[in-house]
Structure formats: C-alpha cells, structure tokens
CSV table of C-alpha atoms in Angstrom, one decimal:
chain,number,residue,atom,x,y,z
M,1,MET,CA,-39.0,46.3,98.1
M,2,SER,CA,-36.4,43.6,98.6
M,3,GLU,CA,-36.0,41.4,101.7
M,4,THR,CA,-32.9,43.4,102.8
M,5,GLU,CA,-34.8,46.7,102.4
M,6,ILE,CA,-37.7,45.4,104.5
M,7,GLU,CA,-35.3,44.3,107.2
M,8,THR,CA,-33.5,47.7,107.3
M,9,THR,CA,-36.8,49.6,107.4
M,10,ALA,CA,-38.1,47.5,110.3
M,11,LYS,CA,-35.0,48.3,112.3
M,12,ALA,CA,-35.1,52.0,111.6
M,13,GLU,CA,-38.8,52.5,112.5
M,14,PRO,CA,-40.8,51.7,115.6
M,15,ARG,CA,-42.6,48.4,115.6
M,16,GLY,CA,-46.1,50.0,115.7
M,17,LYS,CA,-45.4,52.3,112.8
M,18,TRP,CA,-44.0,49.5,110.7
M,19,HIS,CA,-47.0,47.3,111.5
M,20,GLN,CA,-49.4,50.2,110.7
M,21,ARG,CA,-47.8,50.8,107.3
M,22,LEU,CA,-48.3,47.1,106.4
M,23,THR,CA,-51.9,47.2,107.6
M,24,LEU,CA,-52.7,50.3,105.6
M,25,ARG,CA,-51.2,49.1,102.3
M,26,LEU,CA,-52.1,45.4,102.4
M,27,PRO,CA,-53.1,42.8,105.0
M,28,ALA,CA,-50.0,41.2,106.4
M,29,TYR,CA,-51.0,37.7,105.2
M,30,CYS,CA,-51.2,39.1,101.6
M,31,VAL,CA,-47.7,40.5,101.9
M,32,LEU,CA,-46.4,37.2,103.3
M,33,ALA,CA,-48.2,35.2,100.7
M,34,GLY,CA,-47.0,37.4,97.9
M,35,LEU,CA,-43.4,37.1,99.2
M,36,ALA,CA,-43.7,33.4,99.5
M,37,GLY,CA,-45.3,33.1,96.0
M,38,PHE,CA,-42.5,35.3,94.5
M,39,GLY,CA,-39.9,33.2,96.2
M,40,ALA,CA,-41.5,30.0,94.9
M,41,VAL,CA,-41.7,31.3,91.3
M,42,ALA,CA,-38.2,32.6,91.4
M,43,GLY,CA,-37.0,29.4,92.9
M,44,ALA,CA,-38.8,27.3,90.3
M,45,SER,CA,-37.5,29.5,87.5
M,46,TYR,CA,-34.0,29.1,88.9
M,47,ALA,CA,-34.4,25.4,89.3
M,48,LYS,CA,-35.7,25.0,85.7
M,49,ASP,CA,-32.8,27.0,84.3
M,50,PHE,CA,-30.4,25.0,86.4
M,51,ILE,CA,-31.9,21.6,85.5
M,52,GLN,CA,-32.9,22.4,81.9
M,53,PRO,CA,-30.2,24.4,80.2
M,54,PRO,CA,-31.3,26.5,77.1
M,55,ALA,CA,-31.1,24.9,73.7
M,56,LYS,CA,-27.8,26.8,72.9
M,57,SER,CA,-26.1,25.1,75.9
M,58,VAL,CA,-27.5,21.8,74.8
M,59,GLY,CA,-26.1,22.4,71.4
M,60,GLU,CA,-22.7,23.1,72.9
M,61,LEU,CA,-22.8,19.9,75.0
M,62,LEU,CA,-23.8,17.9,72.0
M,63,LYS,CA,-20.9,19.4,70.0
M,64,ALA,CA,-18.5,18.3,72.7
M,65,ARG,CA,-19.9,14.8,72.6
M,66,LEU,CA,-20.3,14.5,68.8
M,67,PRO,CA,-17.6,16.8,67.4
M,68,LYS,CA,-17.8,15.3,63.9
M,69,THR,CA,-21.5,15.8,63.5
M,70,LYS,CA,-22.6,19.0,61.9
M,71,VAL,CA,-25.7,20.0,63.8
M,72,THR,CA,-28.2,22.1,61.9
M,73,SER,CA,-30.7,22.9,64.7
M,74,VAL,CA,-31.6,22.0,68.3
M,75,ASN,CA,-35.2,22.5,69.5
M,76,CYS,CA,-36.0,21.7,73.1
M,77,ASP,CA,-39.6,23.1,73.1
M,78,LYS,CA,-41.5,20.4,71.3
M,79,VAL,CA,-41.3,17.4,73.6
M,80,ASP,CA,-40.9,17.6,77.4
M,81,GLY,CA,-37.6,16.3,78.4
M,82,LEU,CA,-36.2,15.8,74.9
M,83,CYS,CA,-34.5,18.1,72.4
M,84,GLU,CA,-35.1,17.5,68.7
M,85,VAL,CA,-31.8,17.6,66.8
M,86,THR,CA,-31.4,17.9,63.0
M,87,ALA,CA,-28.1,17.2,61.4
M,88,GLY,CA,-28.5,17.7,57.7
M,89,SER,CA,-31.3,15.3,56.6
M,90,ASN,CA,-31.0,13.3,59.8
M,91,LEU,CA,-33.3,13.7,62.8
M,92,PHE,CA,-32.8,12.3,66.3
M,93,TYR,CA,-33.4,13.3,70.0
M,94,ILE,CA,-31.3,13.9,73.1
M,95,ASP,CA,-32.0,14.8,76.7
M,96,ARG,CA,-30.9,18.2,78.0
M,97,SER,CA,-27.7,16.9,79.4
M,98,ALA,CA,-26.8,15.6,75.9
M,99,ARG,CA,-25.8,12.3,77.5
M,100,PHE,CA,-28.6,10.2,76.2
M,101,LEU,CA,-29.3,10.0,72.5
M,102,VAL,CA,-32.7,8.6,71.4
M,103,ILE,CA,-33.1,7.0,68.0
M,104,GLY,CA,-36.6,6.3,66.8
M,105,ARG,CA,-40.0,8.0,66.4
M,106,VAL,CA,-41.9,10.2,68.8
M,107,TYR,CA,-45.7,9.6,68.7
M,108,ASP,CA,-48.1,12.1,70.4
M,109,MET,CA,-50.8,9.8,71.8
M,110,GLU,CA,-53.1,12.7,72.6
M,111,THR,CA,-53.2,14.1,69.1
M,112,ARG,CA,-52.4,10.7,67.5
M,113,GLN,CA,-49.7,12.2,65.4
M,114,ASP,CA,-46.3,10.8,64.4
M,115,LEU,CA,-44.2,13.9,65.3
M,116,THR,CA,-41.1,12.5,63.8
M,117,ALA,CA,-42.7,11.7,60.4
M,118,THR,CA,-44.3,15.2,60.4
M,119,ARG,CA,-41.0,16.9,61.1
M,120,LEU,CA,-39.2,14.8,58.4
M,121,LEU,CA,-41.9,15.9,55.9
M,122,GLU,CA,-41.4,19.5,56.9
M,123,MET,CA,-37.6,19.2,56.4
M,124,ASN,CA,-38.1,17.7,52.9
M,125,PRO,CA,-41.5,17.4,51.4
M,126,ASP,CA,-40.1,15.0,48.8
M,127,MET,CA,-38.9,12.5,51.4
M,128,LEU,CA,-40.3,9.0,50.8
M,129,VAL,CA,-40.4,6.1,53.1
M,130,GLY,CA,-40.1,3.6,50.2
M,131,GLY,CA,-36.7,2.2,49.7
M,132,SER,CA,-35.3,3.9,52.9
M,133,ALA,CA,-34.6,0.7,54.7
M,134,LYS,CA,-32.4,-0.7,51.9
M,135,ALA,CA,-30.6,2.6,51.5
M,136,ASN,CA,-30.1,2.9,55.3
M,137,ALA,CA,-28.9,-0.7,55.6
M,138,ALA,CA,-26.2,0.0,53.0
M,139,SER,CA,-24.6,2.5,55.4
M,140,ASP,CA,-22.1,1.0,57.8
M,141,SER,CA,-21.4,4.2,59.8
M,142,ASN,CA,-21.8,4.0,63.6
M,143,ASP,CA,-22.1,7.7,64.0
M,144,PRO,CA,-25.3,8.2,66.0
M,145,PRO,CA,-27.0,10.6,63.5
M,146,ALA,CA,-26.3,8.0,60.8
M,147,MET,CA,-27.8,5.3,63.0
M,148,ALA,CA,-30.8,7.6,63.5
M,149,ALA,CA,-31.2,8.0,59.8
M,150,ARG,CA,-31.0,4.2,59.2
M,151,GLN,CA,-33.6,3.5,61.9
M,152,SER,CA,-36.1,6.3,61.7
M,153,ALA,CA,-35.5,8.8,58.9
M,154,ALA,CA,-36.6,8.4,55.3
M,155,GLN,CA,-34.2,8.9,52.3
M,156,PRO,CA,-35.4,11.1,49.4
M,157,GLY,CA,-36.2,9.5,46.1
M,158,PRO,CA,-37.7,6.2,45.0
M,159,GLY,CA,-35.8,3.0,44.2
M,160,PRO,CA,-35.6,1.7,40.6
M,161,ALA,CA,-38.9,0.5,39.1
M,162,LYS,CA,-39.4,-3.2,38.8
M,163,LYS,CA,-42.2,-5.7,38.6
M,164,LEU,CA,-43.7,-7.7,41.4
M,165,PRO,CA,-45.7,-10.9,40.8
M,166,VAL,CA,-48.6,-10.0,43.2
M,167,GLY,CA,-50.8,-12.4,41.2
M,168,THR,CA,-49.0,-15.3,42.9
M,169,LEU,CA,-50.4,-14.2,46.3
M,170,SER,CA,-53.7,-15.6,47.4
M,171,PRO,CA,-56.7,-13.3,48.2
M,172,ALA,CA,-56.0,-14.1,51.9
M,173,GLY,CA,-54.0,-11.3,53.5
M,174,SER,CA,-55.6,-8.5,51.5
M,175,ILE,CA,-58.0,-5.8,52.4
M,176,VAL,CA,-60.0,-4.7,49.4
M,177,TRP,CA,-61.6,-1.3,49.4
M,178,GLY,CA,-62.5,1.6,47.1
M,179,ASN,CA,-64.4,1.4,43.7
M,180,ALA,CA,-64.9,-2.3,42.8
M,181,SER,CA,-65.0,-1.3,39.1
M,182,GLY,CA,-62.0,1.0,39.1
M,183,LYS,CA,-58.4,0.3,38.1
M,184,THR,CA,-56.8,-2.1,40.6
M,185,VAL,CA,-53.8,-0.9,42.6
M,186,THR,CA,-52.0,-3.1,45.2
M,187,VAL,CA,-50.4,-1.4,48.1
M,188,PHE,CA,-48.0,-2.9,50.7
M,189,SER,CA,-48.5,-0.7,53.7
M,190,ASP,CA,-47.9,-0.3,57.4
M,191,PHE,CA,-50.6,1.2,59.5
M,192,ARG,CA,-48.1,3.2,61.5
M,193,CYS,CA,-46.6,4.8,58.4
M,194,SER,CA,-47.7,8.4,57.9
M,195,TYR,CA,-46.9,8.2,54.2
M,196,CYS,CA,-49.2,5.2,53.9
M,197,ARG,CA,-51.9,7.1,55.6
M,198,ALA,CA,-51.4,10.0,53.2
M,199,LEU,CA,-51.5,7.6,50.3
M,200,SER,CA,-54.8,6.1,51.4
M,201,GLU,CA,-56.3,9.5,51.5
M,202,THR,CA,-55.1,10.2,48.0
M,203,LEU,CA,-56.4,6.9,46.7
M,204,LYS,CA,-59.8,7.5,48.3
M,205,SER,CA,-60.2,10.5,46.0
M,206,MET,CA,-59.1,8.6,42.8
M,207,ASN,CA,-62.0,6.2,42.3
M,208,VAL,CA,-59.7,3.1,42.2
M,209,ARG,CA,-59.9,-0.4,43.6
M,210,VAL,CA,-57.3,-0.8,46.3
M,211,VAL,CA,-55.9,-4.2,47.3
M,212,GLU,CA,-54.1,-3.3,50.5
M,213,ARG,CA,-51.6,-5.8,51.9
M,214,PRO,CA,-50.3,-4.9,55.4
M,215,ILE,CA,-46.7,-5.7,56.3
M,216,SER,CA,-45.0,-4.8,59.6
M,217,VAL,CA,-42.1,-2.4,59.0
M,218,LEU,CA,-42.7,-0.2,62.0
M,219,GLY,CA,-43.8,-2.9,64.5
M,220,SER,CA,-47.5,-2.8,63.5
M,221,ARG,CA,-48.4,-6.5,63.3
M,222,ASP,CA,-50.7,-6.4,66.3
M,223,LEU,CA,-52.6,-3.5,64.7
M,224,ALA,CA,-52.7,-5.3,61.3
M,225,ASN,CA,-54.2,-8.3,63.0
M,226,GLN,CA,-57.0,-6.2,64.5
M,227,VAL,CA,-57.8,-4.6,61.2
M,228,TYR,CA,-57.7,-7.9,59.3
M,229,CYS,CA,-59.9,-9.6,61.9
M,230,ALA,CA,-62.5,-6.8,62.0
M,231,LYS,CA,-66.0,-7.4,60.8
M,232,ASN,CA,-65.7,-4.5,58.4
M,233,ARG,CA,-62.1,-4.5,57.3
M,234,GLU,CA,-62.4,-1.3,55.1
M,235,LYS,CA,-63.8,0.7,58.0
M,236,ALA,CA,-61.2,-0.7,60.4
M,237,LEU,CA,-58.4,0.1,57.9
M,238,HIS,CA,-59.3,3.8,57.9
M,239,GLU,CA,-59.8,3.7,61.7
M,240,ALA,CA,-56.3,2.4,62.0
M,241,TYR,CA,-54.8,5.2,59.9
M,242,SER,CA,-56.7,7.8,61.8
M,243,GLY,CA,-55.6,6.5,65.2
M,244,SER,CA,-59.2,5.6,66.2
M,245,PRO,CA,-60.0,2.4,68.1
M,246,ILE,CA,-60.7,-0.6,65.9
M,247,GLU,CA,-64.3,-1.6,66.2
M,248,GLY,CA,-65.7,-5.1,65.8
M,249,SER,CA,-62.3,-6.9,65.9
M,250,GLY,CA,-61.7,-10.4,67.3
M,251,SER,CA,-59.6,-13.3,66.5
M,252,CYS,CA,-59.2,-15.0,63.1
M,253,ASP,CA,-56.8,-16.8,60.8
M,254,THR,CA,-54.0,-14.3,60.0
M,255,SER,CA,-51.9,-16.7,57.9
M,256,GLY,CA,-52.6,-14.4,54.9
M,257,LEU,CA,-50.7,-11.6,56.7
M,258,ASP,CA,-47.8,-14.1,57.3
M,259,ALA,CA,-47.8,-14.6,53.5
M,260,ASN,CA,-47.6,-10.9,52.9
M,261,GLU,CA,-44.6,-10.7,55.2
M,262,ALA,CA,-42.9,-13.6,53.5
M,263,PHE,CA,-43.5,-12.1,50.1
M,264,ALA,CA,-42.1,-8.7,51.3
M,265,ARG,CA,-38.9,-10.4,52.6
M,266,LYS,CA,-38.5,-12.5,49.4
M,267,TYR,CA,-38.7,-9.4,47.1
M,268,GLY,CA,-36.8,-7.0,49.4
M,269,LEU,CA,-39.6,-4.7,50.4
M,270,GLY,CA,-38.0,-3.0,53.3
M,271,GLY,CA,-40.1,0.2,53.4
M,272,THR,CA,-43.6,1.3,52.9
M,273,PRO,CA,-45.7,2.2,51.0
M,274,VAL,CA,-45.0,0.0,47.9
M,275,ILE,CA,-47.5,0.6,45.1
M,276,VAL,CA,-48.1,-2.0,42.4
M,277,ARG,CA,-50.3,-1.4,39.3
M,278,GLU,CA,-52.2,-4.1,37.3
M,279,ASP,CA,-49.2,-5.0,35.1
M,280,GLY,CA,-47.0,-5.7,38.1
M,281,GLU,CA,-44.8,-2.6,37.8
M,282,MET,CA,-44.1,-1.1,41.2
M,283,ILE,CA,-42.9,2.1,42.7
M,284,GLU,CA,-41.8,2.8,46.3
M,285,GLY,CA,-43.0,5.7,48.4
M,286,TYR,CA,-45.8,8.2,48.4
M,287,ARG,CA,-46.8,9.9,45.2
M,288,PRO,CA,-49.2,12.8,44.7
M,289,ARG,CA,-52.6,12.3,42.9
M,290,GLU,CA,-51.5,13.7,39.6
M,291,PHE,CA,-48.5,11.4,39.3
M,292,LEU,CA,-50.5,8.3,40.4
M,293,ALA,CA,-53.3,9.0,37.9
M,294,ASN,CA,-50.9,9.2,35.0
M,295,TRP,CA,-48.8,6.2,36.2
M,296,LEU,CA,-51.9,4.0,36.8
M,297,ALA,CA,-53.0,4.8,33.3
M,298,GLY,CA,-49.7,3.3,32.0
M,299,GLY,CA,-47.4,6.3,32.3
M,300,LYS,CA,-43.7,5.9,33.2
M,301,SER,CA,-42.5,6.3,36.8
C-alpha cells in the first residue's frame, strides 16, 4: 500500500477502525519502522544511482572526453570509486564522472594482490614486464591510455637477447638462494613486480642457484633495503614476494644495492625481471619452467 493509498483510506474510514486495522495486522511501530526502512533503502538506492551512474553511462562520458580512444570495456564493480577501463592492450582507471583519469597500479592491501598486474595477465597471458619501460618510453603520444601503457602496462614480447657482464659486479648487493650446487642464474628483480614473484616460484622448483639482485623499478627500494638487511635474506626475500612482514630486519650497508641500480642504468635495464645465465646471455621478462630449463642448459632464447 503506497503512502497516497494509506492517506486516502485514513480519510475514508473512521479513526477507530483505521487504528484497529493496523493493530490487528501489525503493531503500529512495525509499520512505521517498515515504512521508514523502505524509504531509507529507496532513498539510498536512488542516491547511489544518482551519484554513481552505471558503467554504460561512464563509458559514454569517457567517449565524450576521449573521442579518439577505442574503449574495449568499462568495469566499475572491482574497486570502490574507480572504474577499470581497457582500451586494446592498455589498462587505466577513471572515476564515475569520467573526469579524473588514474594512471598506475591498484594494489589490494587486504589480499596483498597487485590487481593491475593480475588483470594485465588475464588480458594477455604472454605479457612480459621485461623491456616494457624501453618500449613505452619510445612512444611520444600524450593520449591518456598511451600514457597509462607507458607507466603501468607491460608490452608483449621480450627484447633482443644480449650479454651482461654480471661478473663485474661484487657479491655485495646480491641475495643468493636455492641449490648451492645447481646451475647459477642471476635475476634483476623488483619485489613489487608480480612477474618477478612468479619467476621466483618457478625457480624454486628448478633446483638452481639464484643470485637475485634487487633494483627499484616500481618504487621498491625501501622494501629491498629491508630484505637485504634481514638476518635471513632468503627468508626475507620470499616474505617480500608474498606480501608478509619482513622479520629480523635492521639497518646495514646497502651500497651493494646502489651498485645494482647503477649497473641497471648503465646497461638499460628498464623493466623486471631480467634473467642472466652463467655465460652472460640475458632475457627479459618471465618465462615458464620448460623454457627456462632448456635455456639454462644452453638453448636459444
């Protein structure tokens, strides 16, 4: 019964009869509470629809603001207050008014998951972080999706193979883990790089000796310092990748990490992971176990 219908009935029937009907069906406070609750829910629903237009409307607003961008999809259900936008292989975020465009990575601190990296991997399982910075820097487009691609998305495919003189680096700055008697593989990594995390899990299953050299591509230098200065560096390394707190860390000489950064700049290592085998040949980006086993045994990249 609507508010109008209740009002009409109240006028048409004597007060005592109207009161009696309410008493017989439900206590008056229940009816009032129900009406108030219905009004609050309806009002909230209306306000939500008014404040947060559906994804289709957001897409239309975005099209008006970026008419040259071919938007593939708009999803406003993943992150409160933001809509995930894909435009071809590019990924970026906007608010529901399509006024503010956000370029970067979204990290879920509760689940400790890089949502942006996960989504990029879903979009293209072959995407690799390695070489992306150089490929992105080559683009001079100021279109926001292109900017998003340069700053947060990975480009598919590795760069050309070349050799790195990792033997010129001192042991300082390295975190050695794995099988001490296995084949040695050097990895330049970033603890906030999901592909580096995936690579570490793969290498754990391969019985190899890993010389990991952290570099800060995604603003992870503070985290690298904590890992490097931990009493048990190998344990701390895996804690960092899993998003767990670093145990037993303090202060120490981190000049070895500075040397890693300088080496990376000198040889143009703009993305992670970078994998180097014993003969110095390198590849950029994550690779599956089968590929790595063959490549580390001397196979071609």
